[in-house]
Protein backbone atom coordinates (compact mmCIF):
# COMPACT_ATOMS: atom_id res chain seq x y z
CA UNK A 1 0.00 0.00 0.00
CA UNK A 2 0.87 3.68 -0.12
CA UNK A 3 3.50 5.08 2.26
CA UNK A 4 4.18 8.79 2.76
CA UNK A 5 7.40 10.09 4.32
CA UNK A 6 7.61 13.70 5.52
CA UNK A 7 10.66 15.81 6.45
CA UNK A 8 11.65 17.60 8.56
CA UNK A 9 9.71 16.68 11.69
CA UNK A 10 10.39 20.12 13.19
CA UNK A 11 11.28 23.39 11.50
CA UNK A 12 12.06 26.73 13.09
CA UNK A 13 12.36 29.92 11.00
CA UNK A 14 12.52 33.64 11.58
CA UNK A 15 9.52 35.73 10.66
CA UNK A 16 9.78 36.76 7.02
CA UNK A 17 11.92 33.79 6.00
CA UNK A 18 10.71 30.95 3.79
CA UNK A 19 9.83 27.44 4.96
CA UNK A 20 9.98 24.27 2.89
CA UNK A 21 8.52 20.90 3.84
CA UNK A 22 9.13 17.83 1.69
CA UNK A 23 7.22 14.58 1.23
CA UNK A 24 7.78 11.42 -0.77
CA UNK A 25 5.23 8.77 -1.67
CA UNK A 26 5.60 5.18 -2.79
CA UNK A 27 2.57 4.35 -4.98
CA UNK A 28 2.79 5.77 -8.51
CA UNK A 29 -1.03 5.41 -8.78
CA UNK A 30 -1.53 8.23 -6.26
CA UNK A 31 -2.92 11.28 -8.02
CA UNK A 32 -4.07 13.72 -5.35
CA UNK A 33 -1.80 15.44 -2.82
CA UNK A 34 -3.30 17.79 -0.20
CA UNK A 35 -1.55 19.72 2.55
CA UNK A 36 -3.22 20.33 5.88
CA UNK A 37 -2.47 22.75 8.71
CA UNK A 38 -3.39 21.68 12.22
CA UNK A 39 -3.42 24.10 15.13
CA UNK A 40 -3.37 22.89 18.70
CA UNK A 41 -6.65 21.30 19.73
CA UNK A 42 -8.24 21.62 16.29
CA UNK A 43 -8.91 19.40 13.31
CA UNK A 44 -6.70 19.64 10.19
CA UNK A 45 -7.57 22.42 7.75
CA UNK A 46 -6.82 22.12 4.03
CA UNK A 47 -4.43 24.86 2.90
CA UNK A 48 -3.59 23.77 -0.64
CA UNK A 49 -3.75 20.67 -2.83
CA UNK A 50 -2.37 19.52 -6.14
CA UNK A 51 -3.40 16.88 -8.63
CA UNK A 52 -1.02 14.78 -10.66
CA UNK A 53 -1.78 16.57 -13.94
CA UNK A 54 0.03 19.75 -12.79
CA UNK A 55 3.53 20.39 -11.50
CA UNK A 56 3.01 23.50 -9.40
CA UNK A 57 0.22 25.45 -7.75
CA UNK A 58 0.35 28.76 -5.89
CA UNK A 59 -2.03 30.53 -3.55
CA UNK A 60 -0.65 33.82 -2.22
CA UNK A 61 2.26 32.94 0.10
CA UNK A 62 1.81 29.20 -0.28
CA UNK A 63 2.95 26.99 -3.15
CA UNK A 64 3.16 23.27 -3.76
CA UNK A 65 5.35 21.52 -6.30
CA UNK A 66 5.00 17.94 -7.54
CA UNK A 67 7.60 15.73 -9.23
CA UNK A 68 5.78 12.60 -10.40
CA UNK A 69 8.92 10.94 -11.73
CA UNK A 70 10.70 11.19 -8.40
CA UNK A 71 7.44 10.74 -6.45
CA UNK A 72 7.93 13.72 -4.22
CA UNK A 73 6.06 16.92 -3.49
CA UNK A 74 6.90 19.97 -1.42
CA UNK A 75 5.17 22.81 0.40
CA UNK A 76 6.71 26.27 0.22
CA UNK A 77 5.63 29.08 2.51
CA UNK A 78 7.14 32.50 1.79
CA UNK A 79 7.26 35.56 4.05
CA UNK A 80 6.38 33.46 7.08
CA UNK A 81 4.35 35.01 9.90
CA UNK A 82 3.93 33.92 13.54
CA UNK A 83 0.39 32.76 12.75
CA UNK A 84 1.86 30.21 10.33
CA UNK A 85 3.14 28.32 13.39
CA UNK A 86 1.32 24.96 13.45
CA UNK A 87 1.77 21.31 12.48
CA UNK A 88 1.63 20.69 8.74
CA UNK A 89 0.70 17.33 7.21
CA UNK A 90 1.12 16.13 3.66
CA UNK A 91 -1.05 13.33 2.31
CA UNK A 92 -1.59 11.25 -0.80
CA UNK A 93 -4.51 9.35 -2.25
CA UNK A 94 -5.88 7.91 -5.45
CA UNK A 95 -8.72 10.43 -5.25
CA UNK A 96 -11.77 8.21 -5.14
CA UNK A 97 -12.92 4.67 -5.71
CA UNK A 98 -12.24 2.06 -3.11
CA UNK A 99 -9.06 3.82 -2.04
CA UNK A 100 -10.30 7.36 -1.49
CA UNK A 101 -8.78 7.57 1.97
CA UNK A 102 -5.76 9.78 2.57
CA UNK A 103 -2.39 8.40 3.65
CA UNK A 104 -0.70 11.02 5.82
CA UNK A 105 2.87 11.87 6.60
CA UNK A 106 3.83 12.14 10.26
CA UNK A 107 3.73 15.92 10.28
CA UNK A 108 6.10 18.88 10.54
CA UNK A 109 5.92 21.24 13.49
CA UNK A 110 6.66 24.71 12.14
CA UNK A 111 7.65 27.47 14.54
CA UNK A 112 7.93 31.02 13.24
CA UNK A 113 9.86 33.27 15.59
CA UNK A 114 8.92 36.95 15.64
CA UNK B 1 -22.11 26.92 5.56
CA UNK B 2 -21.86 24.41 8.40
CA UNK B 3 -18.75 22.29 8.47
CA UNK B 4 -18.22 18.78 9.79
CA UNK B 5 -19.29 18.47 13.41
CA UNK B 6 -18.35 15.81 15.93
CA UNK B 7 -19.59 14.91 19.38
CA UNK B 8 -18.66 14.65 22.10
CA UNK B 9 -15.62 16.93 21.90
CA UNK B 10 -14.03 15.10 24.82
CA UNK B 11 -14.72 11.68 26.31
CA UNK B 12 -13.15 10.07 29.37
CA UNK B 13 -14.00 6.43 29.97
CA UNK B 14 -12.80 3.49 31.99
CA UNK B 15 -10.97 0.56 30.47
CA UNK B 16 -13.43 -2.09 29.32
CA UNK B 17 -16.34 0.27 28.67
CA UNK B 18 -17.88 0.86 25.24
CA UNK B 19 -17.91 4.32 23.64
CA UNK B 20 -19.81 5.83 20.72
CA UNK B 21 -18.50 8.79 18.75
CA UNK B 22 -20.69 10.76 16.38
CA UNK B 23 -19.98 12.59 13.13
CA UNK B 24 -22.27 14.91 11.17
CA UNK B 25 -20.80 15.46 7.68
CA UNK B 26 -21.28 18.48 5.45
CA UNK B 27 -24.70 18.32 3.81
CA UNK B 28 -24.52 16.78 0.35
CA UNK B 29 -21.21 15.02 0.94
CA UNK B 30 -21.50 11.37 -0.06
CA UNK B 31 -18.12 10.26 1.28
CA UNK B 32 -17.27 10.05 4.98
CA UNK B 33 -14.00 9.02 6.61
CA UNK B 34 -12.81 8.21 10.13
CA UNK B 35 -9.18 8.68 11.17
CA UNK B 36 -7.32 8.22 14.45
CA UNK B 37 -4.56 10.55 15.61
CA UNK B 38 -2.40 9.48 18.53
CA UNK B 39 -0.58 12.18 20.48
CA UNK B 40 2.09 13.83 18.35
CA UNK B 41 1.45 11.50 15.42
CA UNK B 42 -0.02 11.69 11.94
CA UNK B 43 -3.52 10.60 11.01
CA UNK B 44 -4.26 6.89 10.64
CA UNK B 45 -7.11 5.83 8.33
CA UNK B 46 -9.83 3.71 9.96
CA UNK B 47 -12.88 3.40 7.70
CA UNK B 48 -14.43 5.01 4.60
CA UNK B 49 -18.08 5.22 3.51
CA UNK B 50 -19.04 6.15 -0.08
CA UNK B 51 -22.76 6.51 -0.73
CA UNK B 52 -24.55 3.17 -0.48
CA UNK B 53 -21.45 1.11 -1.33
CA UNK B 54 -20.00 -1.35 1.17
CA UNK B 55 -17.63 0.57 3.47
CA UNK B 56 -13.86 0.18 3.23
CA UNK B 57 -12.99 -1.19 6.68
CA UNK B 58 -9.35 -1.97 5.88
CA UNK B 59 -7.99 0.47 8.46
CA UNK B 60 -9.89 -0.76 11.52
CA UNK B 61 -7.24 -1.97 14.02
CA UNK B 62 -9.33 -4.72 15.64
CA UNK B 63 -12.82 -6.22 15.77
CA UNK B 64 -13.52 -3.99 18.78
CA UNK B 65 -13.90 -1.11 16.32
CA UNK B 66 -16.98 -0.70 14.14
CA UNK B 67 -18.79 2.12 12.38
CA UNK B 68 -22.15 2.73 10.83
CA UNK B 69 -23.58 5.36 8.56
CA UNK B 70 -27.25 5.96 7.83
CA UNK B 71 -27.61 6.84 4.16
CA UNK B 72 -25.49 9.91 3.44
CA UNK B 73 -25.83 11.48 6.86
CA UNK B 74 -24.66 10.84 10.40
CA UNK B 75 -22.02 8.24 11.23
CA UNK B 76 -21.16 6.64 14.55
CA UNK B 77 -17.85 5.01 15.43
CA UNK B 78 -18.13 2.45 18.23
CA UNK B 79 -15.23 1.12 20.25
CA UNK B 80 -16.09 -1.86 22.43
CA UNK B 81 -14.20 -2.92 25.54
CA UNK B 82 -11.91 0.12 25.34
CA UNK B 83 -8.21 -0.25 26.08
CA UNK B 84 -5.73 2.40 27.16
CA UNK B 85 -4.05 2.26 23.73
CA UNK B 86 -7.35 3.48 22.22
CA UNK B 87 -6.69 6.90 23.77
CA UNK B 88 -6.39 9.30 20.83
CA UNK B 89 -8.19 11.99 18.88
CA UNK B 90 -10.77 10.51 16.51
CA UNK B 91 -11.28 12.68 13.45
CA UNK B 92 -14.08 12.54 10.92
CA UNK B 93 -13.92 14.02 7.42
CA UNK B 94 -16.34 14.27 4.51
CA UNK B 95 -16.04 14.98 0.80
CA UNK B 96 -18.33 15.27 -2.21
CA UNK B 97 -17.18 11.79 -3.19
CA UNK B 98 -17.87 10.25 -6.59
CA UNK B 99 -18.80 13.47 -8.35
CA UNK B 100 -16.60 14.52 -11.27
CA UNK B 101 -16.78 18.08 -9.98
CA UNK B 102 -13.28 19.51 -9.46
CA UNK B 103 -12.45 19.27 -5.81
CA UNK B 104 -14.84 16.39 -5.19
CA UNK B 105 -12.12 14.45 -3.42
CA UNK B 106 -11.19 17.28 -1.05
CA UNK B 107 -11.73 16.12 2.53
CA UNK B 108 -12.96 18.54 5.17
CA UNK B 109 -12.26 17.59 8.76
CA UNK B 110 -14.24 18.06 11.93
CA UNK B 111 -12.66 19.21 15.22
CA UNK B 112 -12.29 15.65 16.52
CA UNK B 113 -13.27 13.76 19.66
CA UNK B 114 -10.53 13.45 22.26
CA UNK B 115 -10.86 10.04 23.88
CA UNK B 116 -9.05 9.18 27.10
CA UNK B 117 -9.27 5.64 28.43
CA UNK B 118 -8.24 5.35 32.08
Tab-separated table of C-alpha atoms in Angstrom, chain A residues 32 36 38 41-46 49 51 89 95-102 104-106, chain B residues 33 35 37 40-43 45 48 56 91 98 102-111 114:
chain	number	residue	atom	x	y	z
A	32	UNK	CA	-4.068	13.719	-5.351
A	36	UNK	CA	-3.222	20.334	5.882
A	38	UNK	CA	-3.389	21.682	12.224
A	41	UNK	CA	-6.651	21.295	19.729
A	42	UNK	CA	-8.237	21.619	16.289
A	43	UNK	CA	-8.907	19.395	13.308
A	44	UNK	CA	-6.702	19.640	10.187
A	45	UNK	CA	-7.573	22.419	7.750
A	46	UNK	CA	-6.823	22.120	4.034
A	49	UNK	CA	-3.754	20.673	-2.825
A	51	UNK	CA	-3.403	16.878	-8.625
A	89	UNK	CA	0.696	17.331	7.212
A	95	UNK	CA	-8.724	10.434	-5.254
A	96	UNK	CA	-11.773	8.214	-5.137
A	97	UNK	CA	-12.923	4.672	-5.715
A	98	UNK	CA	-12.239	2.057	-3.107
A	99	UNK	CA	-9.057	3.819	-2.036
A	100	UNK	CA	-10.300	7.359	-1.486
A	101	UNK	CA	-8.782	7.566	1.972
A	102	UNK	CA	-5.756	9.782	2.566
A	104	UNK	CA	-0.699	11.022	5.816
A	105	UNK	CA	2.873	11.869	6.602
A	106	UNK	CA	3.832	12.136	10.262
B	33	UNK	CA	-13.996	9.021	6.614
B	35	UNK	CA	-9.182	8.684	11.167
B	37	UNK	CA	-4.559	10.548	15.612
B	40	UNK	CA	2.088	13.829	18.348
B	41	UNK	CA	1.451	11.501	15.418
B	42	UNK	CA	-0.021	11.687	11.937
B	43	UNK	CA	-3.520	10.602	11.014
B	45	UNK	CA	-7.110	5.828	8.334
B	48	UNK	CA	-14.432	5.013	4.600
B	56	UNK	CA	-13.862	0.182	3.231
B	91	UNK	CA	-11.279	12.681	13.451
B	98	UNK	CA	-17.872	10.246	-6.592
B	102	UNK	CA	-13.276	19.512	-9.460
B	103	UNK	CA	-12.452	19.272	-5.813
B	104	UNK	CA	-14.844	16.386	-5.186
B	105	UNK	CA	-12.115	14.445	-3.421
B	106	UNK	CA	-11.188	17.282	-1.047
B	107	UNK	CA	-11.725	16.119	2.530
B	108	UNK	CA	-12.956	18.543	5.171
B	109	UNK	CA	-12.259	17.593	8.764
B	110	UNK	CA	-14.237	18.062	11.933
B	111	UNK	CA	-12.662	19.207	15.222
B	114	UNK	CA	-10.525	13.455	22.256
